[in-house]
Coordinates of N, CA and C in Angstrom, one line a residue:
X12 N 3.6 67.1 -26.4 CA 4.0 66.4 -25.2 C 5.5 66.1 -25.2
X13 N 6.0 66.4 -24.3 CA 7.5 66.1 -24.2 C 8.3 65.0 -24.1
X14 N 9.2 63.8 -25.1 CA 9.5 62.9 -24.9 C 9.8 62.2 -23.4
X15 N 9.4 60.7 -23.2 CA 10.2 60.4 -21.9 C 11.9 60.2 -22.3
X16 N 12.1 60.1 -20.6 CA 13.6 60.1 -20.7 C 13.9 58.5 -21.6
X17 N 12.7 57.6 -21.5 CA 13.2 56.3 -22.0 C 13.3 56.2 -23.4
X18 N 12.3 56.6 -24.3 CA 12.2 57.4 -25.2 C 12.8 58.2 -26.1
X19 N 13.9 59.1 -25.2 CA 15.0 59.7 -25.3 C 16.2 58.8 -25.9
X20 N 16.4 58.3 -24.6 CA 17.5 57.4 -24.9 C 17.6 56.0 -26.0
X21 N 16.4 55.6 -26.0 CA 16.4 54.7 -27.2 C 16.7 55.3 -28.6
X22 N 16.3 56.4 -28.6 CA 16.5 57.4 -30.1 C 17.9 57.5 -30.1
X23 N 18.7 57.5 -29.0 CA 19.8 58.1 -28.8 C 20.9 56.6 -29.2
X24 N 20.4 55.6 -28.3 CA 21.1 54.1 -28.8 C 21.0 53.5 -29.8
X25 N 19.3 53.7 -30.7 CA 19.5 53.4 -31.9 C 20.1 54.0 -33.0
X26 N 20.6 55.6 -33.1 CA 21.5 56.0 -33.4 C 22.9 55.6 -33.5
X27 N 23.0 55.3 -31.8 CA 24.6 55.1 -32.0 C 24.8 53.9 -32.5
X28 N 23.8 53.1 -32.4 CA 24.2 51.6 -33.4 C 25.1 52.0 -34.7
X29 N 24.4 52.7 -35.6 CA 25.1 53.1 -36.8 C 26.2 53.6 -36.8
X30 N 26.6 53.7 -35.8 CA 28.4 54.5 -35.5 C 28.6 53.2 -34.8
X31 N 28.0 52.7 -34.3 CA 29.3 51.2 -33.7 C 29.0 52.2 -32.5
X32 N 28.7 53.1 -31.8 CA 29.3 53.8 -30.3 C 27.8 53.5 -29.2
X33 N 27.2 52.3 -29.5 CA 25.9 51.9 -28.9 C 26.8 51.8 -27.0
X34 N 27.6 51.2 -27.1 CA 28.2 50.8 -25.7 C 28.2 51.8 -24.7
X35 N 28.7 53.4 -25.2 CA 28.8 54.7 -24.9 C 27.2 54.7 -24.3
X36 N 26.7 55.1 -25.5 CA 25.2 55.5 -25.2 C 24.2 54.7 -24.1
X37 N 24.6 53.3 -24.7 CA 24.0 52.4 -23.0 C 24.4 53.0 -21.6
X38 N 25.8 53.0 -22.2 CA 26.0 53.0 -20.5 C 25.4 54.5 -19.9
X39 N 25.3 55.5 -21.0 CA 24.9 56.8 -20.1 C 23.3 56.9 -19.9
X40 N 22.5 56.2 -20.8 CA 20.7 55.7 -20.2 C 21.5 55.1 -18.9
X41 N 22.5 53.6 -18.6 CA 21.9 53.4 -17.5 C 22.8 53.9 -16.1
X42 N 23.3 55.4 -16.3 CA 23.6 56.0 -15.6 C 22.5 56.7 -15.1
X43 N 22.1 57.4 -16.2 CA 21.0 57.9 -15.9 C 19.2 57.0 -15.7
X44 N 19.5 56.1 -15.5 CA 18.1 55.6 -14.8 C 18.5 55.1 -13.3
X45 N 17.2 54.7 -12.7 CA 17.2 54.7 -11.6 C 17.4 53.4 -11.2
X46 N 16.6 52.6 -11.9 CA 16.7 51.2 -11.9 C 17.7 50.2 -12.8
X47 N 18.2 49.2 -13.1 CA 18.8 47.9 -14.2 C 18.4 47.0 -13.8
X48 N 18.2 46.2 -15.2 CA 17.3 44.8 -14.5 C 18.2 44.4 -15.7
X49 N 18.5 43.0 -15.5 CA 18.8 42.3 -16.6 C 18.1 41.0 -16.5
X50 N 16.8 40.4 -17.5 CA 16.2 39.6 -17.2 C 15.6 40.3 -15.7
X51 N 15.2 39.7 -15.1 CA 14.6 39.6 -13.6 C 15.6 40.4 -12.6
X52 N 16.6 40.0 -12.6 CA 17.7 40.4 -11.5 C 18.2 41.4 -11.5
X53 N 18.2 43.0 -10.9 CA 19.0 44.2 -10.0 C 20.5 43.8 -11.0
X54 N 21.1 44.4 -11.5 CA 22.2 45.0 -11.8 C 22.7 46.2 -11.7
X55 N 23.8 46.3 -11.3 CA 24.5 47.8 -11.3 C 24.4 48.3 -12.4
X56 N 24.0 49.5 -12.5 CA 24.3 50.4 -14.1 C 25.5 50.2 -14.5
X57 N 26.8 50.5 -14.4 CA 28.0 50.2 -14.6 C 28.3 48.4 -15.6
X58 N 27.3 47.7 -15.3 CA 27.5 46.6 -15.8 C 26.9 46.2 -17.3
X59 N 25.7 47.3 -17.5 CA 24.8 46.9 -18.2 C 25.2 46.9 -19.9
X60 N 26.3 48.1 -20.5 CA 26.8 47.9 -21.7 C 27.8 46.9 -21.8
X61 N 28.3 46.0 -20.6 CA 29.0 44.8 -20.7 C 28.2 43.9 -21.3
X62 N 27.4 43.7 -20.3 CA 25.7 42.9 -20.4 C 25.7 42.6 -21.9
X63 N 24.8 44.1 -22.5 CA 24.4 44.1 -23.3 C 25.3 42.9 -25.0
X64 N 26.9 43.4 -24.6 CA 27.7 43.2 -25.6 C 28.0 41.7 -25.6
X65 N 28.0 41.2 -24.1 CA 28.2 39.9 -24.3 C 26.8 39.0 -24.8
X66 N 25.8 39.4 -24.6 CA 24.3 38.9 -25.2 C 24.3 39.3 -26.8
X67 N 24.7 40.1 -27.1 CA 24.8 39.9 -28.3 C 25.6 38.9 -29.4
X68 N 26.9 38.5 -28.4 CA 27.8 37.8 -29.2 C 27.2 36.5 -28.7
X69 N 25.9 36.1 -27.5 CA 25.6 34.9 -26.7 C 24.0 34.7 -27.7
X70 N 23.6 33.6 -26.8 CA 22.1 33.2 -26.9 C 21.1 34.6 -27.4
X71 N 21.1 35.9 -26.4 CA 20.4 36.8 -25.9 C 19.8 37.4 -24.5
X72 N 19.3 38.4 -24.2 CA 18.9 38.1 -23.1 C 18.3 39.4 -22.9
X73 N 17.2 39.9 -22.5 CA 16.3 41.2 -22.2 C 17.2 41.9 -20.7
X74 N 16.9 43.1 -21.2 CA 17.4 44.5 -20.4 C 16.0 45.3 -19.8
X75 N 16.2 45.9 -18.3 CA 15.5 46.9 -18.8 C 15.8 48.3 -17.7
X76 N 15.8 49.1 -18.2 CA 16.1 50.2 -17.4 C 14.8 51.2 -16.9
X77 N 14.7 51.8 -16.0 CA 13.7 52.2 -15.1 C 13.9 53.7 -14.9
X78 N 13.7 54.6 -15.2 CA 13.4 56.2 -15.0 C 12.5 56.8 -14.0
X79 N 13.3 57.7 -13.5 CA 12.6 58.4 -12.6 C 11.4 58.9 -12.8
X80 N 10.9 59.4 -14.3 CA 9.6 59.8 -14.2 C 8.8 59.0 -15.4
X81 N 8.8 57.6 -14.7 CA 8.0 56.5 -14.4 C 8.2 55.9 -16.2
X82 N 9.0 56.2 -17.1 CA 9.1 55.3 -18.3 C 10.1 53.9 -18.1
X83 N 9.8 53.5 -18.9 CA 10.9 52.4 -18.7 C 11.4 52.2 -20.3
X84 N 12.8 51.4 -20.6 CA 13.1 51.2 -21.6 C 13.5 49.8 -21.8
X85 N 13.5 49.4 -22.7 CA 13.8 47.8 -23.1 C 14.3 47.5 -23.9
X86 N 15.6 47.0 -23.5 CA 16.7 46.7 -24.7 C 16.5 44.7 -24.7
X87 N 16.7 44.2 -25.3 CA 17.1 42.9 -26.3 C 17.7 42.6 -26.9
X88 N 18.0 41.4 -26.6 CA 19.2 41.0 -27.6 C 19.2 39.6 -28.3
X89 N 19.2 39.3 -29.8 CA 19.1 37.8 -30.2 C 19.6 37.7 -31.5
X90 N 19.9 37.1 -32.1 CA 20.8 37.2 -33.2 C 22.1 37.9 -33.3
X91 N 22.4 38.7 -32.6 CA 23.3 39.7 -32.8 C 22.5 41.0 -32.9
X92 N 21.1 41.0 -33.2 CA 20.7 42.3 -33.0 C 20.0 42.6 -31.9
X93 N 20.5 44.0 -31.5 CA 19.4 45.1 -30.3 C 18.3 45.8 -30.7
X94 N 17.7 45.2 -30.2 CA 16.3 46.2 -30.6 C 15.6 46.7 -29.1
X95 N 15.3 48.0 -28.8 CA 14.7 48.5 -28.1 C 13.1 48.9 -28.2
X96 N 12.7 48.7 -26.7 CA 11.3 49.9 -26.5 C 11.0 50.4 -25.5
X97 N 9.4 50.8 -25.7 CA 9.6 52.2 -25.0 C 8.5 51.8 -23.9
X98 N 7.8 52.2 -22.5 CA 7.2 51.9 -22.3 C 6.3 53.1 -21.0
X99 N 5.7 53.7 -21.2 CA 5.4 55.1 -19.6 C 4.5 54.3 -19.0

């Protein structure tokens, strides 16, 4: 069975954690999804590895991006760590 796209990209951002180049990789999941949510609320994709970086250095706050063939992904943020998942 062929990975989802959400799936994909989590493999791909938990990777680039270890290089520090997580910001890169965010932002091209949420180019490539269809939807951004941050918490409850529509965000531009453009905004979301902003998002992500200032919740890291804040409180925290849930992400989640939306794919065309129906997976979704879920980024988090608390302590200073991101942890993602996966969800079809």
């Amino acid at each position: 069975m062929p990975k989802s796209k959400a799936e994909t990209f989590k493999e791909t951002i938990m990777a680039a954690v270890e290089e520090e180049t997580e910001n890169e990789a965010i932002a091209d999941a949420a180019k490539a999804a269809k939807r951004a949510y941050a918490e409850q609320r529509s965000i531009r994709a453009g905004e979301l590895s902003a998002l992500v970086e200032k919740a890291l250095d804040d409180s925290g706050e849930s992400f989640r991006l939306e794919f065309d063939d129906g997976s979704n992904l879920y980024l988090s943020t608390k302590g200073g760590i991101l942890t993602a998942t996966v969800s079809k």
